C-alpha positions as a printed NumPy array, in Angstrom:
array([[ -7.736,  -7.724,  26.023],
       [ -4.138,  -7.994,  27.159],
       [ -2.372, -11.334,  26.87 ],
       [  1.201, -12.034,  27.98 ],
       [  3.537, -14.299,  26.055],
       [  6.568, -15.161,  28.13 ],
       [  9.325, -17.645,  28.678],
       [  9.839, -18.943,  32.211],
       [ 13.172, -18.032,  33.784],
       [ 15.082, -18.87 ,  36.953],
       [ 14.153, -15.541,  38.576],
       [ 10.493, -16.494,  38.23 ],
       [  8.15 , -16.5  ,  39.991],
       [ 10.069, -14.693,  42.789],
       [ 13.595, -13.944,  43.855],
       [ 14.857, -12.454,  47.1  ],
       [ 11.248, -11.661,  48.158],
       [ 10.451,  -9.627,  45.026],
       [  8.397, -10.377,  41.918],
       [ 10.096, -12.046,  39.046],
       [  9.388, -10.467,  35.655],
       [  6.281, -12.553,  34.931],
       [  4.527, -11.668,  38.19 ],
       [  5.518,  -8.013,  37.938],
       [  4.039,  -7.648,  34.425],
       [  0.836,  -9.41 ,  35.443],
       [  0.607,  -7.168,  38.51 ],
       [  0.941,  -3.881,  36.617],
       [ -0.669,  -4.549,  33.206],
       [ -3.968,  -6.225,  34.153],
       [ -3.149,  -9.267,  32.068],
       [ -6.166, -11.482,  31.382],
       [ -4.285, -14.502,  30.11 ],
       [ -0.67 , -15.63 ,  30.169],
       [  1.067, -18.144,  27.915],
       [  4.062, -19.74 ,  29.665],
       [  6.823, -21.079,  27.424],
       [  8.851, -23.741,  29.224],
       [ 12.224, -25.32 ,  28.534],
       [ 12.744, -28.91 ,  29.619],
       [ 14.195, -27.805,  32.983],
       [ 11.554, -25.221,  33.9  ],
       [  8.806, -27.621,  32.817],
       [ 10.166, -30.241,  35.196],
       [ 10.069, -27.672,  38.018],
       [  6.485, -26.733,  37.188],
       [  5.333, -30.316,  37.098],
       [  6.93 , -31.105,  40.46 ],
       [  6.107, -27.938,  42.414],
       [  3.601, -25.841,  40.35 ],
       [  5.568, -22.835,  41.562],
       [  4.986, -20.751,  38.431],
       [  1.216, -21.17 ,  38.304],
       [  0.925, -20.724,  42.08 ],
       [  2.99 , -17.547,  41.835],
       [  0.689, -16.11 ,  39.17 ],
       [ -2.412, -16.962,  41.189],
       [ -0.904, -15.211,  44.225],
       [ -0.859, -11.952,  42.252],
       [ -3.98 , -12.383,  40.106],
       [ -6.176, -15.38 ,  40.905],
       [ -8.376, -14.601,  37.877],
       [ -5.572, -14.666,  35.312],
       [ -5.96 , -17.566,  32.899],
       [ -2.866, -19.678,  32.337],
       [ -1.899, -21.714,  29.305],
       [  1.289, -23.779,  29.377],
       [  3.588, -24.475,  26.424],
       [  6.011, -27.24 ,  27.446],
       [  9.012, -28.066,  25.222],
       [ 11.963, -30.448,  25.348],
       [ 14.545, -27.678,  24.827],
       [ 17.624, -28.56 ,  26.884],
       [ 20.031, -25.988,  25.425],
       [ 18.19 , -22.647,  25.562],
       [ 21.471, -20.799,  25.049],
       [ 21.525, -21.93 ,  21.387],
       [ 19.504, -19.835,  18.925],
       [ 18.97 , -22.743,  16.54 ],
       [ 16.996, -24.527,  19.273],
       [ 14.564, -21.63 ,  19.653],
       [ 12.714, -21.53 ,  16.32 ],
       [  9.796, -23.136,  18.132],
       [  9.166, -19.815,  19.921],
       [  8.075, -18.127,  16.689],
       [  6.032, -21.166,  15.617],
       [  4.158, -21.316,  18.918],
       [  3.479, -17.579,  18.935],
       [  2.292, -17.656,  15.316],
       [ -0.345, -20.262,  16.203],
       [ -1.601, -18.123,  19.072],
       [ -1.467, -14.835,  17.167],
       [ -3.329, -16.126,  14.105],
       [ -6.118, -17.872,  16.04 ],
       [ -9.531, -16.322,  15.363],
       [-10.32 , -16.005,  19.061],
       [ -7.185, -13.87 ,  19.568],
       [ -7.904, -11.411,  16.765],
       [ -8.509,  -8.404,  19.064],
       [ -5.749,  -9.142,  21.556],
       [ -2.972,  -6.743,  22.526],
       [  0.085,  -8.901,  23.103],
       [  2.667,  -8.174,  25.789],
       [  6.044,  -9.806,  25.244],
       [  8.25 , -10.385,  28.285],
       [ 11.863,  -9.737,  27.245],
       [ 13.353, -10.248,  30.73 ],
       [ 12.641, -13.86 ,  31.697],
       [ 14.749, -16.647,  30.235],
       [ 18.203, -16.819,  28.717],
       [ 19.579, -13.918,  26.708],
       [ 18.964, -15.936,  23.55 ],
       [ 15.316, -16.561,  24.498],
       [ 14.605, -12.906,  25.282],
       [ 16.231, -11.891,  21.973],
       [ 14.052, -14.355,  20.072],
       [ 10.931, -13.003,  21.783],
       [ 12.038,  -9.434,  21.035],
       [ 12.073, -10.261,  17.324],
       [  8.37 , -11.125,  17.501],
       [  7.628,  -7.444,  18.093],
       [  9.174,  -6.627,  14.696],
       [  7.05 ,  -9.088,  12.76 ],
       [  3.665,  -8.919,  14.464],
       [  1.274,  -5.987,  14.895],
       [ -0.389,  -5.208,  18.236],
       [  2.64 ,  -6.345,  20.218],
       [  4.499,  -4.479,  22.982],
       [  7.671,  -5.585,  24.668],
       [  8.031,  -5.185,  28.432],
       [ 11.285,  -5.254,  30.352],
       [ 11.432,  -5.489,  34.145],
       [ 14.32 ,  -3.977,  36.1  ],
       [ 15.744,  -5.693,  39.156],
       [ 14.815,  -4.113,  42.516],
       [ 18.373,  -2.751,  42.849],
       [ 18.565,  -1.64 ,  39.164],
       [ 21.629,  -3.825,  38.673],
       [ 22.476,  -7.476,  38.156],
       [ 20.783,  -9.7  ,  40.683],
       [ 23.349, -12.5  ,  40.524],
       [ 24.161, -12.107,  44.217],
       [ 20.598, -12.019,  45.494],
       [ 18.925, -15.001,  47.108],
       [ 17.54 , -17.619,  44.723],
       [ 14.188, -19.17 ,  45.245],
       [ 14.096, -22.924,  45.657],
       [ 11.344, -25.488,  45.531],
       [ 11.367, -25.369,  49.295],
       [ 11.361, -21.618,  49.974],
       [  9.397, -20.11 ,  47.044],
       [  6.128, -20.197,  48.992],
       [  7.66 , -18.19 ,  51.819],
       [  8.986, -15.658,  49.312],
       [  5.521, -15.358,  47.769],
       [  3.877, -14.835,  51.145],
       [  6.387, -12.119,  52.105],
       [  6.628, -10.6  ,  48.611],
       [  7.725,  -6.965,  49.021],
       [  6.101,  -6.006,  45.695],
       [  2.703,  -6.746,  47.258],
       [  3.202,  -3.928,  49.783],
       [  1.379,  -0.637,  49.235],
       [  3.572,   1.88 ,  47.441],
       [  5.914,  -0.727,  45.963],
       [  7.746,   0.507,  42.855],
       [  6.628,  -0.37 ,  39.346],
       [  9.804,  -1.657,  37.712],
       [  8.311,  -2.311,  34.257],
       [  9.727,  -0.504,  31.244],
       [  7.171,  -0.262,  28.468],
       [  8.259,  -1.15 ,  24.923],
       [ 11.992,  -0.466,  25.366],
       [ 12.74 ,  -1.607,  21.809],
       [ 10.302,   0.873,  20.255],
       [ 13.155,   2.427,  18.259],
       [ 13.868,  -0.96 ,  16.648],
       [ 10.179,  -1.46 ,  15.876],
       [ 10.078,   2.04 ,  14.418],
       [ 13.041,   1.311,  12.152],
       [ 11.539,  -2.   ,  11.038],
       [  8.151,  -0.413,  10.303],
       [  9.786,   2.46 ,   8.415],
       [ 11.65 ,  -0.025,   6.224],
       [  8.463,  -1.972,   5.482],
       [  6.476,   1.171,   4.63 ],
       [  9.235,   2.476,   2.353],
       [  9.307,  -0.868,   0.562],
       [  5.529,  -0.643,   0.032],
       [  5.921,   2.907,  -1.315],
       [  8.567,   1.79 ,  -3.797],
       [  5.974,  -0.495,  -5.372],
       [  3.226,   2.172,  -4.995],
       [  1.325,  -0.104,  -2.616],
       [ -0.36 ,   2.653,  -0.631],
       [ -3.106,   0.391,   0.712],
       [ -0.504,  -1.991,   2.125],
       [  1.51 ,   0.855,   3.639],
       [ -1.601,   2.283,   5.334],
       [ -2.478,  -1.124,   6.768],
       [  1.031,  -1.455,   8.219],
       [  0.774,   2.007,   9.75 ],
       [ -2.627,   1.393,  11.324],
       [ -1.57 ,  -1.951,  12.784],
       [  1.56 ,  -0.495,  14.374],
       [  0.981,   2.861,  16.056],
       [  4.55 ,   3.396,  17.243],
       [  5.545,   6.694,  15.606],
       [  5.212,  10.067,  17.27 ],
       [  1.59 ,  11.324,  16.973],
       [  2.416,  14.04 ,  14.434],
       [  4.369,  11.643,  12.238],
       [  1.694,   8.968,  12.539],
       [ -1.058,  11.383,  11.484],
       [  0.952,  13.057,   8.715],
       [  1.899,   9.761,   7.08 ],
       [ -1.651,   8.442,   7.498],
       [ -3.129,  11.473,   5.734],
       [ -0.656,  11.329,   2.839],
       [ -1.348,   7.624,   2.332],
       [ -5.102,   8.31 ,   2.365],
       [ -4.485,  11.112,  -0.13 ],
       [ -2.64 ,   8.657,  -2.398],
       [ -5.482,   6.145,  -2.199],
       [ -8.017,   8.876,  -3.045],
       [ -5.908,   9.76 ,  -6.095],
       [ -5.762,   6.126,  -7.192],
       [ -9.55 ,   6.012,  -7.043],
       [ -9.887,   9.367,  -8.832],
       [-11.531,  11.059,  -5.852],
       [ -9.647,  14.259,  -6.528],
       [-11.572,  16.643,  -4.27 ],
       [-11.146,  14.262,  -1.319],
       [ -7.482,  13.852,  -2.243],
       [ -6.885,  17.611,  -2.171],
       [ -8.688,  18.032,   1.162],
       [ -6.653,  15.237,   2.749],
       [ -3.444,  16.702,   1.379],
       [ -4.253,  20.109,   2.882],
       [ -4.834,  18.441,   6.271],
       [ -1.446,  16.734,   6.02 ],
       [  0.239,  20.128,   5.641],
       [ -0.705,  20.872,   9.26 ],
       [  1.615,  18.115,  10.485],
       [  4.521,  18.788,   8.136],
       [  8.011,  19.265,   9.586],
       [ 10.494,  21.854,   8.365],
       [ 12.624,  19.285,   6.559],
       [  9.929,  18.495,   3.996],
       [  7.683,  21.579,   4.137],
       [  8.95 ,  23.066,   0.89 ],
       [  8.889,  19.695,  -0.882],
       [  5.293,  19.057,   0.174],
       [  4.272,  22.573,  -0.861],
       [  5.825,  21.945,  -4.288],
       [  3.837,  18.733,  -4.563],
       [  0.66 ,  20.559,  -3.501],
       [  1.219,  23.033,  -6.334],
       [  0.53 ,  20.274,  -8.859],
       [ -3.114,  20.367,  -7.742],
       [ -5.645,  23.174,  -8.189],
       [ -7.146,  24.821,  -5.151],
       [-10.354,  23.191,  -3.986],
       [-13.37 ,  24.859,  -5.544],
       [-11.32 ,  26.892,  -8.033],
       [-10.924,  24.306, -10.816],
       [-12.141,  26.153, -13.868],
       [-13.816,  24.521, -16.854],
       [-10.866,  25.65 , -18.92 ],
       [ -8.215,  23.956, -16.759],
       [-10.117,  20.919, -15.526],
       [ -9.739,  18.745, -18.67 ],
       [ -5.924,  18.927, -18.608],
       [ -5.733,  18.194, -14.888],
       [ -8.106,  15.267, -15.263],
       [ -6.228,  13.936, -18.294],
       [ -2.948,  14.215, -16.4  ],
       [ -4.358,  12.263, -13.458],
       [ -5.668,   9.521, -15.747],
       [ -2.331,   9.319, -17.529],
       [ -0.309,   9.249, -14.313],
       [ -2.512,   6.461, -13.024],
       [ -1.839,   4.537, -16.214],
       [  1.905,   5.001, -15.669],
       [  1.582,   3.768, -12.103],
       [ -0.276,   0.645, -13.247],
       [  2.466,  -0.006, -15.79 ],
       [  5.169,   0.32 , -13.122],
       [  3.246,  -2.047, -10.855],
       [  2.897,  -4.51 , -13.758],
       [ -0.865,  -4.498, -13.283],
       [ -1.657,  -5.606, -16.803],
       [ -5.434,  -5.766, -16.567],
       [ -5.688,  -2.303, -15.006],
       [ -3.302,  -0.914, -17.615],
       [ -5.434,  -2.234, -20.457],
       [ -8.764,  -1.218, -18.941],
       [ -7.601,   2.374, -18.395],
       [ -6.081,   2.796, -21.851],
       [ -9.245,   4.004, -23.658],
       [-10.062,   6.893, -21.257],
       [ -6.491,   8.182, -21.58 ],
       [ -6.596,   7.954, -25.357],
       [ -9.859,   9.903, -25.44 ],
       [ -8.502,  12.72 , -23.295],
       [ -5.206,  13.063, -25.169],
       [ -6.957,  12.784, -28.52 ],
       [ -9.561,  15.412, -27.666],
       [ -6.841,  17.775, -26.437],
       [ -4.977,  17.364, -29.712],
       [ -8.102,  18.119, -31.74 ],
       [ -8.527,  21.339, -29.787],
       [ -4.886,  22.211, -30.482],
       [ -5.35 ,  21.932, -34.259],
       [ -8.542,  24.001, -34.11 ],
       [-11.17 ,  21.27 , -34.162],
       [-14.215,  22.017, -32.024],
       [-15.648,  18.57 , -31.478],
       [-19.022,  20.048, -30.516],
       [-19.446,  20.983, -34.195],
       [-19.385,  17.262, -35.007],
       [-22.181,  16.053, -32.746],
       [-24.498,  16.459, -29.743],
       [-25.511,  14.627, -26.592],
       [-28.201,  12.001, -27.13 ],
       [-31.173,  11.38 , -24.81 ],
       [-28.859,   9.454, -22.464],
       [-26.473,  12.41 , -22.311],
       [-23.839,  10.527, -24.319],
       [-21.956,  12.641, -26.865],
       [-22.507,  11.2  , -30.349],
       [-21.269,  12.093, -33.823],
       [-24.22 ,  13.142, -36.01 ],
       [-24.435,  13.108, -39.8  ],
       [-26.463,  16.312, -39.963],
       [-23.614,  18.171, -38.271],
       [-20.94 ,  16.479, -40.381],
       [-22.666,  17.842, -43.513],
       [-21.538,  21.317, -42.427],
       [-17.865,  20.292, -41.99 ],
       [-15.742,  21.354, -44.968],
       [-18.866,  21.693, -47.128],
       [-19.795,  18.051, -46.603],
       [-16.513,  16.706, -47.957],
       [-15.547,  15.214, -44.596],
       [-18.792,  13.217, -44.459],
       [-18.217,  12.001, -48.021],
       [-14.731,  10.897, -47.027],
       [-16.119,   9.066, -43.962],
       [-18.849,   7.342, -46.011],
       [-16.246,   6.138, -48.488],
       [-14.11 ,   4.831, -45.63 ],
       [-17.088,   2.933, -44.219],
       [-18.543,   1.769, -47.56 ],
       [-18.114,  -1.897, -46.632],
       [-20.733,  -1.236, -43.937],
       [-22.928,   0.911, -46.179],
       [-21.904,   4.315, -44.859],
       [-20.841,   6.069, -41.661],
       [-23.388,   5.239, -38.977],
       [-25.379,   8.18 , -37.642],
       [-25.226,   9.023, -33.92 ],
       [-22.131,   6.907, -33.275],
       [-20.87 ,   7.42 , -29.704],
       [-17.762,   9.595, -29.734],
       [-14.71 ,   7.317, -29.754],
       [-10.978,   7.3  , -30.331],
       [-11.651,   5.993, -33.843],
       [-13.542,   9.245, -34.534],
       [-10.522,  11.216, -33.322],
       [ -8.213,   9.211, -35.576],
       [-10.535,   9.732, -38.582],
       [-10.656,  13.494, -38.019],
       [ -6.862,  13.652, -37.738],
       [ -6.404,  11.563, -40.878],
       [ -8.71 ,  13.875, -42.825],
       [ -6.934,  16.987, -41.546],
       [ -3.55 ,  15.474, -42.373],
       [ -4.326,  16.011, -46.049],
       [ -5.237,  19.651, -45.434],
       [ -2.53 ,  22.003, -46.656],
       [ -2.951,  24.065, -43.484],
       [ -2.525,  21.   , -41.283],
       [ -0.308,  21.025, -38.217],
       [  3.24 ,  20.118, -39.254],
       [  3.479,  17.304, -36.705],
       [  0.157,  15.731, -37.555],
       [  1.718,  12.922, -39.574],
       [  3.68 ,  11.688, -36.579],
       [  0.599,  11.993, -34.375],
       [ -1.557,  10.036, -36.84 ],
       [  1.018,   7.241, -36.906],
       [  1.051,   6.977, -33.109],
       [ -2.728,   7.327, -32.881],
       [ -3.068,   4.478, -35.393],
       [ -0.761,   2.212, -33.37 ],
       [ -2.656,   3.014, -30.201],
       [ -6.024,   2.517, -31.901],
       [ -4.903,  -0.875, -33.259],
       [ -3.918,  -1.905, -29.75 ],
       [ -7.223,  -0.673, -28.316],
       [ -9.135,  -2.636, -30.934],
       [ -7.065,  -5.806, -30.46 ],
       [ -7.475,  -5.639, -26.691],
       [-11.251,  -5.252, -26.941],
       [-11.405,  -8.386, -29.069],
       [ -9.408, -10.298, -26.45 ],
       [-10.871,  -8.65 , -23.364],
       [-13.67 , -11.127, -22.822],
       [-11.206, -14.002, -22.863],
       [ -8.384, -12.366, -20.908],
       [ -5.852, -13.652, -23.446],
       [ -2.889, -11.311, -23.319],
       [  0.508, -11.032, -21.733],
       [  3.286,  -8.513, -21.329],
       [  6.475,  -9.083, -23.311],
       [  9.211,  -7.57 , -25.457],
       [  9.212,  -6.869, -29.164],
       [ 11.974,  -6.437, -31.706],
       [ 12.54 ,  -3.082, -33.398],
       [ 11.101,  -4.438, -36.641],
       [  8.019,  -5.865, -34.9  ],
       [  7.34 ,  -2.571, -33.14 ],
       [  7.683,  -0.353, -36.191],
       [  3.929,  -0.218, -36.812],
       [  2.449,  -2.146, -33.89 ],
       [  2.494,  -1.986, -30.094],
       [  1.634,  -5.659, -29.818],
       [  2.17 ,  -8.959, -31.585],
       [  0.274, -12.244, -31.696],
       [  1.819, -15.508, -30.587],
       [  1.016, -17.797, -33.495],
       [  0.999, -20.915, -31.32 ],
       [ -1.703, -19.982, -28.836],
       [ -2.897, -16.665, -30.327],
       [ -1.933, -14.849, -27.139],
       [ -1.674, -11.072, -27.485],
       [  1.84 ,  -9.948, -26.486],
       [  1.825,  -6.286, -25.398],
       [  5.003,  -4.286, -24.81 ],
       [  4.173,  -1.897, -21.962],
       [  7.279,   0.211, -22.567],
       [  6.311,   0.811, -26.188],
       [  2.756,   1.706, -25.175],
       [  3.957,   4.257, -22.638],
       [  6.502,   5.726, -25.08 ],
       [  3.796,   6.113, -27.724],
       [  1.465,   7.822, -25.234],
       [  4.254,  10.151, -24.124],
       [  4.912,  11.147, -27.74 ],
       [  1.318,  12.201, -28.403],
       [  0.975,  13.804, -24.961],
       [  3.886,  16.149, -25.671],
       [  2.286,  17.204, -28.96 ],
       [ -1.231,  17.593, -27.551],
       [ -0.216,  19.617, -24.483],
       [  3.083,  21.122, -25.717],
       [  4.957,  19.8  , -22.669],
       [  6.111,  16.639, -20.984],
       [  3.651,  14.717, -18.889],
       [  3.854,  14.732, -15.107],
       [  4.486,  11.808, -12.819],
       [  4.086,  13.085,  -9.284],
       [  3.617,   9.811,  -7.392],
       [  7.384,   9.674,  -6.891],
       [  7.262,  13.218,  -5.477],
       [  4.514,  12.061,  -3.107],
       [  6.602,   9.069,  -2.023],
       [  9.534,  11.345,  -1.209],
       [  7.269,  13.475,   0.976],
       [  6.005,  10.43 ,   2.871],
       [  9.551,   9.144,   3.338],
       [ 10.515,  12.602,   4.567],
       [  8.   ,  12.264,   7.399],
       [  9.566,   8.933,   8.358],
       [ 13.171,  10.137,   8.673]])
């Protein structure tokens, strides 16, 4: 459905035996409904002569008309025109207008009115501006005005009704302004890693060149697939986006693509590190977006992946410590622990758990198991030289994980800062007044980065910023 929102001007409905802008748009765009915005003067004319509605019916007798009268007497003053946006907002947000494509007439009315209507195209999706040239493609100040007496004659002898008459409409002449506005909004969404919001903006405003529109759309879909850990889909979408890449960002996008394995060639040997990296990068993104709940929920999977990688680095084969149970969950088993270091590790574990009797058989593999194994190996004379530092960080992270689990059901935590003394052994503190858990996100991320570097012998990646630069490159 096409609806027209327009002010009523002095060249409407006709002038010098030609359409005014309103009639010309209705004639050439198959408008189903028109909303006429009147100032005090044009409303008086309509009430006395009905020239505007009669003019519309002369071009399209089936076009529905809705009138918006106002008491504006100084339409040359911008401060008097805020009602334009308010009236359009009511129409735009109405449920019955949800699927409407809005045409905005930026010819009729004072210069200030047409400017105000132009701004609507920057703030509302599914809007197109239309400008109508004069018949002589120049100012029409010297052409004959219509009057209340002669407008009917001008309508009857309207030259634009003749076969072969020129279409003087210019479609969306401020597209470049809309494009700039949309680009700014999308970039702002990218800066906060709001890929869903950016995609919604893009889909609601299809004003870029087709190749740019598709390239940006695919990269945003790729980002959303990554956020949801659909890595195969993410890689496929990324490869499709490469088809639309321009020369300015081709090398940058290829560099970003190199962070990902080729589809179908992810080996068992490389997959754990890639998966751990993706989990960790997602945790970083949640921290940057201040999404506290998501940050806390995703902490345990990251700890498990980093911890397991570190065990492998120091020569621990975790499969020697347990097996999958009947539900295919990997569990630590006492019978296997009896073979570790001639049973001394199991003795050490039993002593550690003596308050609960002994170490429980078939315990699901957890970060606490990783910490216990590292603590035991720390006392081994052949232990990794950096294991002491790792154990300290693992302990701080494990304490946080345990504290969060105790609070999780009640959602009692908050982000905050901690003093150097407070953070020496803990990544959180407890507010004594209300027992709220205060978590310092920066400390958590620094602790994770420390153990990541040791486990994988390199810095962690954060490629979402690289992705954002590629998307922004499309939009230049």
